[in-house]
mmCIF file of N, CA, C and O in Angstrom:
data_model
loop_
_atom_site.group_PDB
_atom_site.id
_atom_site.type_symbol
_atom_site.label_atom_id
_atom_site.label_comp_id
_atom_site.label_asym_id
_atom_site.label_seq_id
_atom_site.Cartn_x
_atom_site.Cartn_y
_atom_site.Cartn_z
ATOM 1 N N UNK A 1 19.447 -22.606 11.862
ATOM 2 C CA UNK A 1 18.539 -21.584 11.401
ATOM 3 C C UNK A 1 19.182 -20.759 10.288
ATOM 4 O O UNK A 1 18.533 -20.418 9.328
ATOM 5 N N UNK A 2 20.461 -20.449 10.443
ATOM 6 C CA UNK A 2 21.165 -19.675 9.430
ATOM 7 C C UNK A 2 21.192 -20.420 8.105
ATOM 8 O O UNK A 2 21.066 -19.813 7.047
ATOM 9 N N UNK A 3 21.326 -21.744 8.175
ATOM 10 C CA UNK A 3 21.360 -22.540 6.947
ATOM 11 C C UNK A 3 20.013 -22.472 6.219
ATOM 12 O O UNK A 3 19.964 -22.432 4.992
ATOM 13 N N UNK A 4 18.918 -22.447 6.966
ATOM 14 C CA UNK A 4 17.604 -22.354 6.342
ATOM 15 C C UNK A 4 17.409 -21.021 5.642
ATOM 16 O O UNK A 4 16.885 -20.958 4.533
ATOM 17 N N UNK A 5 17.835 -19.933 6.290
ATOM 18 C CA UNK A 5 17.702 -18.620 5.678
ATOM 19 C C UNK A 5 18.590 -18.478 4.455
ATOM 20 O O UNK A 5 18.220 -17.859 3.476
ATOM 21 N N UNK A 6 19.784 -19.054 4.521
ATOM 22 C CA UNK A 6 20.697 -18.985 3.384
ATOM 23 C C UNK A 6 20.165 -19.786 2.198
ATOM 24 O O UNK A 6 20.410 -19.445 1.051
ATOM 25 N N UNK A 7 19.425 -20.858 2.498
ATOM 26 C CA UNK A 7 18.892 -21.691 1.427
ATOM 27 C C UNK A 7 17.694 -21.041 0.735
ATOM 28 O O UNK A 7 17.252 -21.496 -0.312
ATOM 29 N N UNK A 8 17.137 -19.988 1.343
ATOM 30 C CA UNK A 8 16.041 -19.288 0.698
ATOM 31 C C UNK A 8 14.671 -19.733 1.162
ATOM 32 O O UNK A 8 13.670 -19.283 0.645
ATOM 33 N N UNK A 9 14.592 -20.627 2.132
ATOM 34 C CA UNK A 9 13.287 -21.039 2.635
ATOM 35 C C UNK A 9 12.832 -20.084 3.717
ATOM 36 O O UNK A 9 13.630 -19.629 4.534
ATOM 37 N N UNK A 10 11.568 -19.767 3.748
ATOM 38 C CA UNK A 10 11.085 -18.821 4.755
ATOM 39 C C UNK A 10 11.093 -19.430 6.148
ATOM 40 O O UNK A 10 10.944 -20.632 6.310
ATOM 41 N N UNK A 11 11.285 -18.595 7.138
ATOM 42 C CA UNK A 11 11.261 -19.054 8.521
ATOM 43 C C UNK A 11 9.843 -19.448 8.893
ATOM 44 O O UNK A 11 8.867 -18.928 8.356
ATOM 45 N N UNK A 12 9.707 -20.365 9.837
ATOM 46 C CA UNK A 12 8.395 -20.888 10.204
ATOM 47 C C UNK A 12 7.500 -19.797 10.792
ATOM 48 O O UNK A 12 6.294 -19.795 10.595
ATOM 49 N N UNK A 13 8.059 -18.846 11.510
ATOM 50 C CA UNK A 13 7.271 -17.811 12.153
ATOM 51 C C UNK A 13 6.897 -16.668 11.232
ATOM 52 O O UNK A 13 6.115 -15.814 11.603
ATOM 53 N N UNK A 14 7.425 -16.642 10.043
ATOM 54 C CA UNK A 14 7.164 -15.530 9.127
ATOM 55 C C UNK A 14 5.857 -15.784 8.389
ATOM 56 O O UNK A 14 5.793 -16.566 7.458
ATOM 57 N N UNK A 15 4.788 -15.134 8.823
ATOM 58 C CA UNK A 15 3.511 -15.274 8.138
ATOM 59 C C UNK A 15 3.104 -13.918 7.580
ATOM 60 O O UNK A 15 3.377 -12.884 8.171
ATOM 61 N N UNK A 16 2.437 -13.945 6.462
ATOM 62 C CA UNK A 16 2.026 -12.705 5.832
ATOM 63 C C UNK A 16 0.840 -12.115 6.582
ATOM 64 O O UNK A 16 0.014 -12.829 7.128
ATOM 65 N N UNK A 17 0.772 -10.799 6.626
ATOM 66 C CA UNK A 17 -0.343 -10.115 7.266
ATOM 67 C C UNK A 17 -1.531 -10.042 6.321
ATOM 68 O O UNK A 17 -1.600 -10.768 5.333
ATOM 69 N N UNK A 18 -2.472 -9.155 6.592
ATOM 70 C CA UNK A 18 -3.620 -8.986 5.707
ATOM 71 C C UNK A 18 -3.163 -8.604 4.299
ATOM 72 O O UNK A 18 -2.198 -7.869 4.132
ATOM 73 N N UNK A 19 -3.849 -9.109 3.279
ATOM 74 C CA UNK A 19 -3.376 -8.940 1.892
ATOM 75 C C UNK A 19 -3.717 -7.588 1.268
ATOM 76 O O UNK A 19 -4.354 -7.523 0.223
ATOM 77 N N UNK A 20 -3.301 -6.501 1.896
ATOM 78 C CA UNK A 20 -3.531 -5.178 1.312
ATOM 79 C C UNK A 20 -2.831 -5.041 -0.031
ATOM 80 O O UNK A 20 -3.341 -4.414 -0.939
ATOM 81 N N UNK A 21 -1.631 -5.610 -0.151
ATOM 82 C CA UNK A 21 -0.797 -5.416 -1.339
ATOM 83 C C UNK A 21 -0.896 -6.554 -2.344
ATOM 84 O O UNK A 21 -0.053 -6.661 -3.235
ATOM 85 N N UNK A 22 -1.907 -7.391 -2.235
ATOM 86 C CA UNK A 22 -2.030 -8.536 -3.133
ATOM 87 C C UNK A 22 -2.152 -8.059 -4.581
ATOM 88 O O UNK A 22 -3.024 -7.269 -4.917
ATOM 89 N N UNK A 23 -1.241 -8.507 -5.424
ATOM 90 C CA UNK A 23 -1.261 -8.139 -6.835
ATOM 91 C C UNK A 23 -0.654 -6.790 -7.157
ATOM 92 O O UNK A 23 -0.731 -6.343 -8.289
ATOM 93 N N UNK A 24 -0.036 -6.136 -6.172
ATOM 94 C CA UNK A 24 0.553 -4.813 -6.386
ATOM 95 C C UNK A 24 2.000 -4.838 -5.909
ATOM 96 O O UNK A 24 2.256 -5.130 -4.752
ATOM 97 N N UNK A 25 2.928 -4.512 -6.799
ATOM 98 C CA UNK A 25 4.336 -4.437 -6.419
ATOM 99 C C UNK A 25 4.943 -3.235 -7.102
ATOM 100 O O UNK A 25 4.646 -3.013 -8.262
ATOM 101 N N UNK A 26 5.770 -2.477 -6.487
ATOM 102 C CA UNK A 26 6.142 -2.498 -5.074
ATOM 103 C C UNK A 26 5.046 -1.887 -4.207
ATOM 104 O O UNK A 26 4.256 -1.061 -4.677
ATOM 105 N N UNK A 27 5.005 -2.311 -2.939
ATOM 106 C CA UNK A 27 3.951 -1.873 -2.045
ATOM 107 C C UNK A 27 4.457 -1.932 -0.601
ATOM 108 O O UNK A 27 5.172 -2.855 -0.232
ATOM 109 N N UNK A 28 4.085 -0.929 0.201
ATOM 110 C CA UNK A 28 4.477 -0.854 1.609
ATOM 111 C C UNK A 28 3.225 -0.503 2.409
ATOM 112 O O UNK A 28 2.448 0.354 1.987
ATOM 113 N N UNK A 29 3.030 -1.181 3.558
ATOM 114 C CA UNK A 29 1.878 -0.865 4.406
ATOM 115 C C UNK A 29 2.346 -0.474 5.799
ATOM 116 O O UNK A 29 3.450 -0.808 6.217
ATOM 117 N N UNK A 30 1.500 0.249 6.507
ATOM 118 C CA UNK A 30 1.789 0.651 7.873
ATOM 119 C C UNK A 30 0.532 1.140 8.550
ATOM 120 O O UNK A 30 -0.544 1.157 7.957
ATOM 121 N N UNK A 31 0.650 1.520 9.800
ATOM 122 C CA UNK A 31 -0.498 2.018 10.539
ATOM 123 C C UNK A 31 -0.929 1.045 11.608
ATOM 124 O O UNK A 31 -0.153 0.232 12.082
ATOM 125 N N UNK A 32 -2.215 1.115 11.973
ATOM 126 C CA UNK A 32 -2.752 0.246 13.014
ATOM 127 C C UNK A 32 -4.163 -0.194 12.621
ATOM 128 O O UNK A 32 -4.581 0.005 11.487
ATOM 129 N N UNK A 33 -4.897 -0.788 13.568
ATOM 130 C CA UNK A 33 -6.238 -1.299 13.270
ATOM 131 C C UNK A 33 -7.226 -0.175 12.964
ATOM 132 O O UNK A 33 -8.196 -0.383 12.246
ATOM 133 N N UNK A 34 -7.014 1.019 13.505
ATOM 134 C CA UNK A 34 -7.925 2.134 13.262
ATOM 135 C C UNK A 34 -7.713 2.793 11.921
ATOM 136 O O UNK A 34 -8.655 3.108 11.208
ATOM 137 N N UNK A 35 -6.464 3.023 11.562
ATOM 138 C CA UNK A 35 -6.133 3.686 10.296
ATOM 139 C C UNK A 35 -4.877 3.035 9.720
ATOM 140 O O UNK A 35 -3.881 2.880 10.411
ATOM 141 N N UNK A 36 -4.962 2.645 8.470
ATOM 142 C CA UNK A 36 -3.842 1.988 7.795
ATOM 143 C C UNK A 36 -3.488 2.795 6.554
ATOM 144 O O UNK A 36 -4.365 3.293 5.859
ATOM 145 N N UNK A 37 -2.189 2.930 6.288
ATOM 146 C CA UNK A 37 -1.756 3.579 5.056
ATOM 147 C C UNK A 37 -1.078 2.553 4.171
ATOM 148 O O UNK A 37 -0.445 1.612 4.656
ATOM 149 N N UNK A 38 -1.269 2.711 2.875
ATOM 150 C CA UNK A 38 -0.666 1.835 1.877
ATOM 151 C C UNK A 38 0.007 2.717 0.842
ATOM 152 O O UNK A 38 -0.590 3.661 0.339
ATOM 153 N N UNK A 39 1.251 2.412 0.544
ATOM 154 C CA UNK A 39 2.044 3.169 -0.413
ATOM 155 C C UNK A 39 2.470 2.241 -1.539
ATOM 156 O O UNK A 39 3.014 1.165 -1.280
ATOM 157 N N UNK A 40 2.166 2.621 -2.778
ATOM 158 C CA UNK A 40 2.533 1.810 -3.942
ATOM 159 C C UNK A 40 3.117 2.729 -5.012
ATOM 160 O O UNK A 40 3.010 3.948 -4.925
ATOM 161 N N UNK A 41 3.724 2.117 -6.025
ATOM 162 C CA UNK A 41 4.341 2.893 -7.103
ATOM 163 C C UNK A 41 3.732 2.511 -8.442
ATOM 164 O O UNK A 41 3.274 1.382 -8.636
ATOM 165 N N UNK A 42 3.714 3.470 -9.362
ATOM 166 C CA UNK A 42 3.223 3.238 -10.716
ATOM 167 C C UNK A 42 4.063 4.040 -11.693
ATOM 168 O O UNK A 42 4.683 5.033 -11.327
ATOM 169 N N UNK A 43 4.060 3.598 -12.949
ATOM 170 C CA UNK A 43 4.897 4.237 -13.962
ATOM 171 C C UNK A 43 4.152 5.282 -14.783
ATOM 172 O O UNK A 43 4.774 6.028 -15.527
ATOM 173 N N UNK A 44 2.824 5.345 -14.674
ATOM 174 C CA UNK A 44 2.049 6.325 -15.442
ATOM 175 C C UNK A 44 0.756 6.653 -14.690
ATOM 176 O O UNK A 44 0.342 5.892 -13.815
ATOM 177 N N UNK A 45 0.108 7.760 -15.042
ATOM 178 C CA UNK A 45 -1.159 8.101 -14.387
ATOM 179 C C UNK A 45 -2.246 7.030 -14.576
ATOM 180 O O UNK A 45 -3.007 6.750 -13.658
ATOM 181 N N UNK A 46 -2.312 6.428 -15.751
ATOM 182 C CA UNK A 46 -3.314 5.383 -15.999
ATOM 183 C C UNK A 46 -3.046 4.172 -15.115
ATOM 184 O O UNK A 46 -3.962 3.579 -14.535
ATOM 185 N N UNK A 47 -1.771 3.794 -15.021
ATOM 186 C CA UNK A 47 -1.399 2.660 -14.168
ATOM 187 C C UNK A 47 -1.659 2.995 -12.695
ATOM 188 O O UNK A 47 -2.026 2.120 -11.902
ATOM 189 N N UNK A 48 -1.492 4.254 -12.331
ATOM 190 C CA UNK A 48 -1.733 4.684 -10.952
ATOM 191 C C UNK A 48 -3.211 4.551 -10.601
ATOM 192 O O UNK A 48 -3.547 4.115 -9.493
ATOM 193 N N UNK A 49 -4.106 4.912 -11.514
ATOM 194 C CA UNK A 49 -5.540 4.767 -11.261
ATOM 195 C C UNK A 49 -5.904 3.299 -11.073
ATOM 196 O O UNK A 49 -6.677 2.950 -10.170
ATOM 197 N N UNK A 50 -5.354 2.439 -11.914
ATOM 198 C CA UNK A 50 -5.627 1.006 -11.802
ATOM 199 C C UNK A 50 -5.077 0.449 -10.494
ATOM 200 O O UNK A 50 -5.729 -0.364 -9.828
ATOM 201 N N UNK A 51 -3.884 0.887 -10.119
ATOM 202 C CA UNK A 51 -3.265 0.431 -8.865
ATOM 203 C C UNK A 51 -4.081 0.893 -7.668
ATOM 204 O O UNK A 51 -4.321 0.124 -6.733
ATOM 205 N N UNK A 52 -4.533 2.143 -7.680
ATOM 206 C CA UNK A 52 -5.337 2.664 -6.570
ATOM 207 C C UNK A 52 -6.653 1.904 -6.457
ATOM 208 O O UNK A 52 -7.102 1.590 -5.345
ATOM 209 N N UNK A 53 -7.272 1.586 -7.589
ATOM 210 C CA UNK A 53 -8.516 0.820 -7.570
ATOM 211 C C UNK A 53 -8.289 -0.574 -6.996
ATOM 212 O O UNK A 53 -9.093 -1.073 -6.200
ATOM 213 N N UNK A 54 -7.189 -1.190 -7.378
ATOM 214 C CA UNK A 54 -6.856 -2.528 -6.861
ATOM 215 C C UNK A 54 -6.607 -2.484 -5.354
ATOM 216 O O UNK A 54 -7.088 -3.339 -4.603
ATOM 217 N N UNK A 55 -5.864 -1.484 -4.896
ATOM 218 C CA UNK A 55 -5.589 -1.349 -3.466
ATOM 219 C C UNK A 55 -6.874 -1.100 -2.674
ATOM 220 O O UNK A 55 -7.041 -1.633 -1.569
ATOM 221 N N UNK A 56 -7.783 -0.316 -3.223
ATOM 222 C CA UNK A 56 -9.047 -0.043 -2.541
ATOM 223 C C UNK A 56 -9.904 -1.309 -2.457
ATOM 224 O O UNK A 56 -10.512 -1.586 -1.422
ATOM 225 N N UNK A 57 -9.931 -2.093 -3.534
ATOM 226 C CA UNK A 57 -10.649 -3.382 -3.500
ATOM 227 C C UNK A 57 -10.050 -4.300 -2.446
ATOM 228 O O UNK A 57 -10.778 -4.950 -1.682
ATOM 229 N N UNK A 58 -8.711 -4.360 -2.395
ATOM 230 C CA UNK A 58 -8.041 -5.194 -1.392
ATOM 231 C C UNK A 58 -8.382 -4.725 0.020
ATOM 232 O O UNK A 58 -8.642 -5.540 0.909
ATOM 233 N N UNK A 59 -8.380 -3.400 0.232
ATOM 234 C CA UNK A 59 -8.675 -2.854 1.560
ATOM 235 C C UNK A 59 -10.106 -3.171 1.975
ATOM 236 O O UNK A 59 -10.362 -3.514 3.134
ATOM 237 N N UNK A 60 -11.055 -3.079 1.036
ATOM 238 C CA UNK A 60 -12.438 -3.402 1.356
ATOM 239 C C UNK A 60 -12.590 -4.884 1.694
ATOM 240 O O UNK A 60 -13.330 -5.258 2.611
ATOM 241 N N UNK A 61 -11.863 -5.735 0.983
ATOM 242 C CA UNK A 61 -11.901 -7.171 1.271
ATOM 243 C C UNK A 61 -11.315 -7.466 2.654
ATOM 244 O O UNK A 61 -11.868 -8.276 3.408
ATOM 245 N N UNK A 62 -10.217 -6.810 2.988
ATOM 246 C CA UNK A 62 -9.613 -6.992 4.313
ATOM 247 C C UNK A 62 -10.575 -6.505 5.388
ATOM 248 O O UNK A 62 -10.743 -7.153 6.427
ATOM 249 N N UNK A 63 -11.254 -5.380 5.145
ATOM 250 C CA UNK A 63 -12.215 -4.846 6.116
ATOM 251 C C UNK A 63 -13.379 -5.817 6.319
ATOM 252 O O UNK A 63 -13.833 -6.027 7.444
ATOM 253 N N UNK A 64 -13.869 -6.416 5.225
ATOM 254 C CA UNK A 64 -14.951 -7.396 5.347
ATOM 255 C C UNK A 64 -14.515 -8.614 6.146
ATOM 256 O O UNK A 64 -15.258 -9.136 6.965
ATOM 257 N N UNK A 65 -13.280 -9.064 5.895
ATOM 258 C CA UNK A 65 -12.792 -10.286 6.532
ATOM 259 C C UNK A 65 -12.402 -10.072 7.993
ATOM 260 O O UNK A 65 -12.731 -10.884 8.849
ATOM 261 N N UNK A 66 -11.711 -8.983 8.302
ATOM 262 C CA UNK A 66 -11.168 -8.768 9.640
ATOM 263 C C UNK A 66 -11.916 -7.705 10.451
ATOM 264 O O UNK A 66 -11.703 -7.588 11.655
ATOM 265 N N UNK A 67 -12.733 -6.892 9.821
ATOM 266 C CA UNK A 67 -13.419 -5.813 10.516
ATOM 267 C C UNK A 67 -12.544 -4.604 10.785
ATOM 268 O O UNK A 67 -12.936 -3.679 11.479
ATOM 269 N N UNK A 68 -11.374 -4.598 10.272
ATOM 270 C CA UNK A 68 -10.428 -3.482 10.441
ATOM 271 C C UNK A 68 -9.681 -3.344 9.129
ATOM 272 O O UNK A 68 -9.595 -4.296 8.367
ATOM 273 N N UNK A 69 -9.146 -2.240 8.805
ATOM 274 C CA UNK A 69 -9.102 -0.952 9.493
ATOM 275 C C UNK A 69 -10.379 -0.160 9.254
ATOM 276 O O UNK A 69 -11.167 -0.489 8.364
ATOM 277 N N UNK A 70 -10.553 0.889 10.036
ATOM 278 C CA UNK A 70 -11.706 1.761 9.842
ATOM 279 C C UNK A 70 -11.431 2.778 8.739
ATOM 280 O O UNK A 70 -12.323 3.145 7.987
ATOM 281 N N UNK A 71 -10.194 3.265 8.669
ATOM 282 C CA UNK A 71 -9.779 4.246 7.649
ATOM 283 C C UNK A 71 -8.620 3.681 6.848
ATOM 284 O O UNK A 71 -7.764 2.980 7.381
ATOM 285 N N UNK A 72 -8.595 4.013 5.559
ATOM 286 C CA UNK A 72 -7.491 3.608 4.693
ATOM 287 C C UNK A 72 -6.970 4.848 3.971
ATOM 288 O O UNK A 72 -7.751 5.698 3.533
ATOM 289 N N UNK A 73 -5.669 4.972 3.901
ATOM 290 C CA UNK A 73 -5.010 6.083 3.220
ATOM 291 C C UNK A 73 -4.106 5.475 2.147
ATOM 292 O O UNK A 73 -3.084 4.869 2.466
ATOM 293 N N UNK A 74 -4.506 5.601 0.888
ATOM 294 C CA UNK A 74 -3.759 5.024 -0.240
ATOM 295 C C UNK A 74 -3.010 6.119 -0.968
ATOM 296 O O UNK A 74 -3.583 7.161 -1.278
ATOM 297 N N UNK A 75 -1.758 5.880 -1.243
ATOM 298 C CA UNK A 75 -0.959 6.809 -2.046
ATOM 299 C C UNK A 75 -0.217 6.011 -3.110
ATOM 300 O O UNK A 75 0.456 5.033 -2.794
ATOM 301 N N UNK A 76 -0.366 6.446 -4.349
ATOM 302 C CA UNK A 76 0.369 5.846 -5.467
ATOM 303 C C UNK A 76 1.323 6.920 -5.956
ATOM 304 O O UNK A 76 0.899 8.004 -6.361
ATOM 305 N N UNK A 77 2.616 6.618 -5.887
ATOM 306 C CA UNK A 77 3.631 7.601 -6.273
ATOM 307 C C UNK A 77 4.380 7.134 -7.511
ATOM 308 O O UNK A 77 4.263 5.982 -7.928
ATOM 309 N N UNK A 78 5.145 8.051 -8.082
ATOM 310 C CA UNK A 78 5.909 7.768 -9.287
ATOM 311 C C UNK A 78 7.057 6.813 -8.981
ATOM 312 O O UNK A 78 7.673 6.887 -7.927
ATOM 313 N N UNK A 79 7.315 5.934 -9.954
ATOM 314 C CA UNK A 79 8.462 5.042 -9.821
ATOM 315 C C UNK A 79 9.742 5.835 -10.036
ATOM 316 O O UNK A 79 9.727 6.963 -10.486
ATOM 317 N N UNK A 80 10.863 5.231 -9.716
ATOM 318 C CA UNK A 80 12.153 5.867 -9.936
ATOM 319 C C UNK A 80 12.609 6.649 -8.726
ATOM 320 O O UNK A 80 12.568 6.166 -7.601
ATOM 321 N N UNK A 81 13.023 7.893 -8.948
ATOM 322 C CA UNK A 81 13.586 8.714 -7.879
ATOM 323 C C UNK A 81 12.574 8.966 -6.765
ATOM 324 O O UNK A 81 12.927 8.972 -5.586
ATOM 325 N N UNK A 82 11.305 9.162 -7.125
ATOM 326 C CA UNK A 82 10.276 9.398 -6.102
ATOM 327 C C UNK A 82 10.105 8.169 -5.220
ATOM 328 O O UNK A 82 10.000 8.283 -3.998
ATOM 329 N N UNK A 83 10.072 6.970 -5.817
ATOM 330 C CA UNK A 83 9.921 5.751 -5.017
ATOM 331 C C UNK A 83 11.143 5.534 -4.128
ATOM 332 O O UNK A 83 11.019 5.143 -2.971
ATOM 333 N N UNK A 84 12.323 5.808 -4.665
ATOM 334 C CA UNK A 84 13.535 5.642 -3.848
ATOM 335 C C UNK A 84 13.533 6.599 -2.667
ATOM 336 O O UNK A 84 13.991 6.264 -1.582
ATOM 337 N N UNK A 85 12.990 7.796 -2.864
ATOM 338 C CA UNK A 85 13.002 8.795 -1.793
ATOM 339 C C UNK A 85 11.886 8.568 -0.771
ATOM 340 O O UNK A 85 12.100 8.687 0.422
ATOM 341 N N UNK A 86 10.675 8.240 -1.241
ATOM 342 C CA UNK A 86 9.520 8.159 -0.353
ATOM 343 C C UNK A 86 8.979 6.741 -0.158
ATOM 344 O O UNK A 86 8.038 6.544 0.601
ATOM 345 N N UNK A 87 9.539 5.759 -0.831
ATOM 346 C CA UNK A 87 9.013 4.395 -0.805
ATOM 347 C C UNK A 87 9.069 3.699 0.543
ATOM 348 O O UNK A 87 8.318 2.756 0.781
ATOM 349 N N UNK A 88 9.911 4.146 1.435
ATOM 350 C CA UNK A 88 9.992 3.506 2.745
ATOM 351 C C UNK A 88 8.799 3.870 3.618
ATOM 352 O O UNK A 88 8.489 3.176 4.589
ATOM 353 N N UNK A 89 8.117 4.962 3.292
ATOM 354 C CA UNK A 89 6.959 5.374 4.059
ATOM 355 C C UNK A 89 7.288 6.193 5.291
ATOM 356 O O UNK A 89 6.400 6.560 6.052
ATOM 357 N N UNK A 90 8.549 6.507 5.492
ATOM 358 C CA UNK A 90 8.939 7.286 6.671
ATOM 359 C C UNK A 90 8.626 8.769 6.493
ATOM 360 O O UNK A 90 8.393 9.471 7.461
ATOM 361 N N UNK A 91 8.624 9.226 5.240
ATOM 362 C CA UNK A 91 8.340 10.623 4.929
ATOM 363 C C UNK A 91 7.190 10.651 3.930
ATOM 364 O O UNK A 91 7.161 9.875 2.981
ATOM 365 N N UNK A 92 6.233 11.557 4.140
ATOM 366 C CA UNK A 92 5.098 11.662 3.221
ATOM 367 C C UNK A 92 5.562 12.185 1.870
ATOM 368 O O UNK A 92 6.330 13.152 1.798
ATOM 369 N N UNK A 93 5.082 11.566 0.812
ATOM 370 C CA UNK A 93 5.487 11.941 -0.542
ATOM 371 C C UNK A 93 4.968 13.330 -0.910
ATOM 372 O O UNK A 93 3.868 13.720 -0.528
ATOM 373 N N UNK A 94 5.776 14.069 -1.641
ATOM 374 C CA UNK A 94 5.376 15.406 -2.090
ATOM 375 C C UNK A 94 4.275 15.288 -3.145
ATOM 376 O O UNK A 94 4.064 14.236 -3.737
ATOM 377 N N UNK A 95 3.573 16.388 -3.372
ATOM 378 C CA UNK A 95 2.493 16.381 -4.362
ATOM 379 C C UNK A 95 3.020 16.122 -5.768
ATOM 380 O O UNK A 95 2.344 15.495 -6.586
ATOM 381 N N UNK A 96 4.223 16.597 -6.068
ATOM 382 C CA UNK A 96 4.774 16.394 -7.410
ATOM 383 C C UNK A 96 5.127 14.928 -7.662
ATOM 384 O O UNK A 96 5.199 14.507 -8.807
ATOM 385 N N UNK A 97 5.326 14.166 -6.611
ATOM 386 C CA UNK A 97 5.642 12.743 -6.751
ATOM 387 C C UNK A 97 4.412 11.846 -6.616
ATOM 388 O O UNK A 97 4.502 10.651 -6.835
ATOM 389 N N UNK A 98 3.280 12.407 -6.253
ATOM 390 C CA UNK A 98 2.082 11.606 -6.006
ATOM 391 C C UNK A 98 1.176 11.603 -7.233
ATOM 392 O O UNK A 98 0.751 12.654 -7.701
ATOM 393 N N UNK A 99 0.895 10.393 -7.757
ATOM 394 C CA UNK A 99 -0.067 10.257 -8.849
ATOM 395 C C UNK A 99 -1.487 10.266 -8.304
ATOM 396 O O UNK A 99 -2.364 10.912 -8.836
ATOM 397 N N UNK A 100 -1.735 9.507 -7.246
ATOM 398 C CA UNK A 100 -3.093 9.318 -6.745
ATOM 399 C C UNK A 100 -3.066 9.221 -5.231
ATOM 400 O O UNK A 100 -2.213 8.562 -4.662
ATOM 401 N N UNK A 101 -4.002 9.917 -4.564
ATOM 402 C CA UNK A 101 -4.146 9.857 -3.118
ATOM 403 C C UNK A 101 -5.617 9.644 -2.808
ATOM 404 O O UNK A 101 -6.467 10.432 -3.204
ATOM 405 N N UNK A 102 -5.916 8.543 -2.103
ATOM 406 C CA UNK A 102 -7.294 8.212 -1.742
ATOM 407 C C UNK A 102 -7.327 7.990 -0.244
ATOM 408 O O UNK A 102 -6.548 7.219 0.291
ATOM 409 N N UNK A 103 -8.235 8.694 0.423
ATOM 410 C CA UNK A 103 -8.432 8.506 1.859
ATOM 411 C C UNK A 103 -9.915 8.210 2.069
ATOM 412 O O UNK A 103 -10.757 9.031 1.725
ATOM 413 N N UNK A 104 -10.218 7.032 2.600
ATOM 414 C CA UNK A 104 -11.604 6.606 2.733
ATOM 415 C C UNK A 104 -11.870 5.983 4.087
ATOM 416 O O UNK A 104 -11.005 5.355 4.680
ATOM 417 N N UNK A 105 -13.131 6.119 4.520
ATOM 418 C CA UNK A 105 -13.595 5.390 5.685
ATOM 419 C C UNK A 105 -14.242 4.105 5.167
ATOM 420 O O UNK A 105 -15.118 4.155 4.316
ATOM 421 N N UNK A 106 -13.792 2.982 5.671
ATOM 422 C CA UNK A 106 -14.342 1.700 5.250
ATOM 423 C C UNK A 106 -15.478 1.325 6.184
ATOM 424 O O UNK A 106 -15.313 1.291 7.392
ATOM 425 N N UNK A 107 -16.633 1.068 5.613
ATOM 426 C CA UNK A 107 -17.765 0.706 6.469
ATOM 427 C C UNK A 107 -18.606 -0.362 5.821
ATOM 428 O O UNK A 107 -18.490 -0.670 4.694
#
């Protein structure tokens, strides 16, 4: 097994979850079936709006396909120091580091 991981091939049990972050990098997801949060980074306000729109489209597609989540919380933060500090999703990003915050009920 160690040889497979060292060679760079993915493990057989490693399957990707719902595609919330499809087409968006860097991106981190968390939460549960009722409410999911998605955290992404952007380099400018214009890029942040485009990223938030893409994440919302992805979330609506996931909701149509799986019937979950009911709520989505999207945050697009600044790249660089802000992403290094808040990118893990363990601490909520400050307002000065947040380009875009969208909280919606998916129905």
